[in-house]
Amino acid sequence: MDGMANKKGASQRRRSVVEKRGSSADEQGNASEKRLYEKWLSMLCAGMAIFGVGVMLVGYKAPTVGLVATVVMLVGASALFAIKAKQAMRE
């Protein structure tokens, strides 16, 4: 019986060591995913801003206060997400 208890104890200790190692790998993976997500959002906002400017330049829609404000907000959001992605990469 003692042999079985020792084996179970050893396997539980190994699991705890693996879980500790896995947590740091998970944190690195989450940071990488976060950086990728922020880069993707930055590019998406930039693309939508370019589309909004294109709509105004082609003349499909007049540059109203709302449309201009939307484009400005998209440019700002794109810059913010790009900055956050760079900061996440440094950490």
Short mmCIF file of C-alpha atoms in Angstrom, two decimals:
data_model
loop_
_atom_site.label_atom_id
_atom_site.label_comp_id
_atom_site.label_asym_id
_atom_site.label_seq_id
_atom_site.Cartn_x
_atom_site.Cartn_y
_atom_site.Cartn_z
CA MET A 1 0.00 0.00 0.00
CA ASP A 2 2.82 2.39 0.82
CA GLY A 3 4.31 1.86 -2.64
CA MET A 4 1.06 3.00 -4.27
CA ALA A 5 0.83 6.04 -2.00
CA ASN A 6 4.41 7.04 -2.87
CA LYS A 7 3.70 6.73 -6.59
CA LYS A 8 0.59 8.88 -6.28
CA GLY A 9 2.47 11.49 -4.28
CA ALA A 10 5.28 11.61 -6.82
CA SER A 11 2.87 11.97 -9.73
CA GLN A 12 1.05 14.80 -7.95
CA ARG A 13 4.34 16.61 -7.33
CA ARG A 14 5.27 16.26 -11.00
CA ARG A 15 1.87 17.62 -12.02
CA SER A 16 2.30 20.67 -9.80
CA VAL A 17 5.73 21.36 -11.34
CA VAL A 18 4.30 21.02 -14.85
CA GLU A 19 1.37 23.27 -13.96
CA LYS A 20 3.76 25.93 -12.67
CA ARG A 21 5.78 25.78 -15.88
CA GLY A 22 2.64 25.80 -17.97
CA SER A 23 1.33 28.92 -16.28
CA SER A 24 4.30 30.99 -17.42
CA ALA A 25 3.92 29.57 -20.93
CA ASP A 26 0.23 30.46 -20.83
CA GLU A 27 1.08 34.00 -19.76
CA GLN A 28 3.50 34.33 -22.67
CA GLY A 29 0.90 32.88 -25.03
CA ASN A 30 -1.76 35.26 -23.74
CA ALA A 31 0.57 38.24 -24.17
CA SER A 32 1.35 37.13 -27.70
CA GLU A 33 -2.34 36.70 -28.49
CA LYS A 34 -3.10 40.10 -26.98
CA ARG A 35 -0.39 41.75 -29.09
CA LEU A 36 -1.67 40.02 -32.23
CA TYR A 37 -5.25 41.07 -31.43
CA GLU A 38 -4.20 44.69 -30.88
CA LYS A 39 -2.26 44.73 -34.15
CA TRP A 40 -5.27 43.27 -35.94
CA LEU A 41 -7.59 45.89 -34.41
CA SER A 42 -5.17 48.65 -35.36
CA MET A 43 -5.15 47.54 -38.98
CA LEU A 44 -8.92 47.12 -39.01
CA CYS A 45 -9.45 50.66 -37.69
CA ALA A 46 -6.95 52.04 -40.21
CA GLY A 47 -8.71 50.22 -43.04
CA MET A 48 -12.11 51.55 -42.01
CA ALA A 49 -10.69 55.08 -41.75
CA ILE A 50 -9.23 54.80 -45.25
CA PHE A 51 -12.59 53.57 -46.50
CA GLY A 52 -14.33 56.55 -44.86
CA VAL A 53 -11.91 58.99 -46.44
CA GLY A 54 -12.39 57.25 -49.79
CA VAL A 55 -16.16 57.60 -49.52
CA MET A 56 -15.75 61.33 -49.00
CA LEU A 57 -13.15 61.76 -51.77
CA VAL A 58 -15.19 59.88 -54.36
CA GLY A 59 -18.19 62.00 -53.48
CA TYR A 60 -20.50 59.15 -52.49
CA LYS A 61 -21.29 60.95 -49.25
CA ALA A 62 -20.67 64.55 -48.23
CA PRO A 63 -18.19 65.09 -45.39
CA THR A 64 -20.61 65.68 -42.53
CA VAL A 65 -19.59 66.32 -38.94
CA GLY A 66 -20.50 62.73 -38.03
CA LEU A 67 -18.50 61.14 -40.85
CA VAL A 68 -15.43 63.29 -40.20
CA ALA A 69 -15.67 62.58 -36.46
CA THR A 70 -15.93 58.85 -37.18
CA VAL A 71 -12.82 58.93 -39.38
CA VAL A 72 -10.90 60.91 -36.75
CA MET A 73 -11.95 58.44 -34.03
CA LEU A 74 -10.90 55.50 -36.20
CA VAL A 75 -7.49 57.06 -36.86
CA GLY A 76 -7.06 57.69 -33.13
CA ALA A 77 -8.12 54.15 -32.23
CA SER A 78 -5.75 52.74 -34.83
CA ALA A 79 -2.84 54.69 -33.36
CA LEU A 80 -3.79 53.72 -29.80
CA PHE A 81 -3.95 50.01 -30.63
CA ALA A 82 -0.63 50.20 -32.49
CA ILE A 83 1.03 51.85 -29.48
CA LYS A 84 -0.43 49.25 -27.11
CA ALA A 85 0.78 46.42 -29.35
CA LYS A 86 4.31 47.87 -29.34
CA GLN A 87 4.27 48.19 -25.55
CA ALA A 88 3.07 44.58 -25.20
CA MET A 89 5.91 43.47 -27.46
CA ARG A 90 8.51 45.18 -25.21
CA GLU A 91 7.20 43.46 -22.08
#
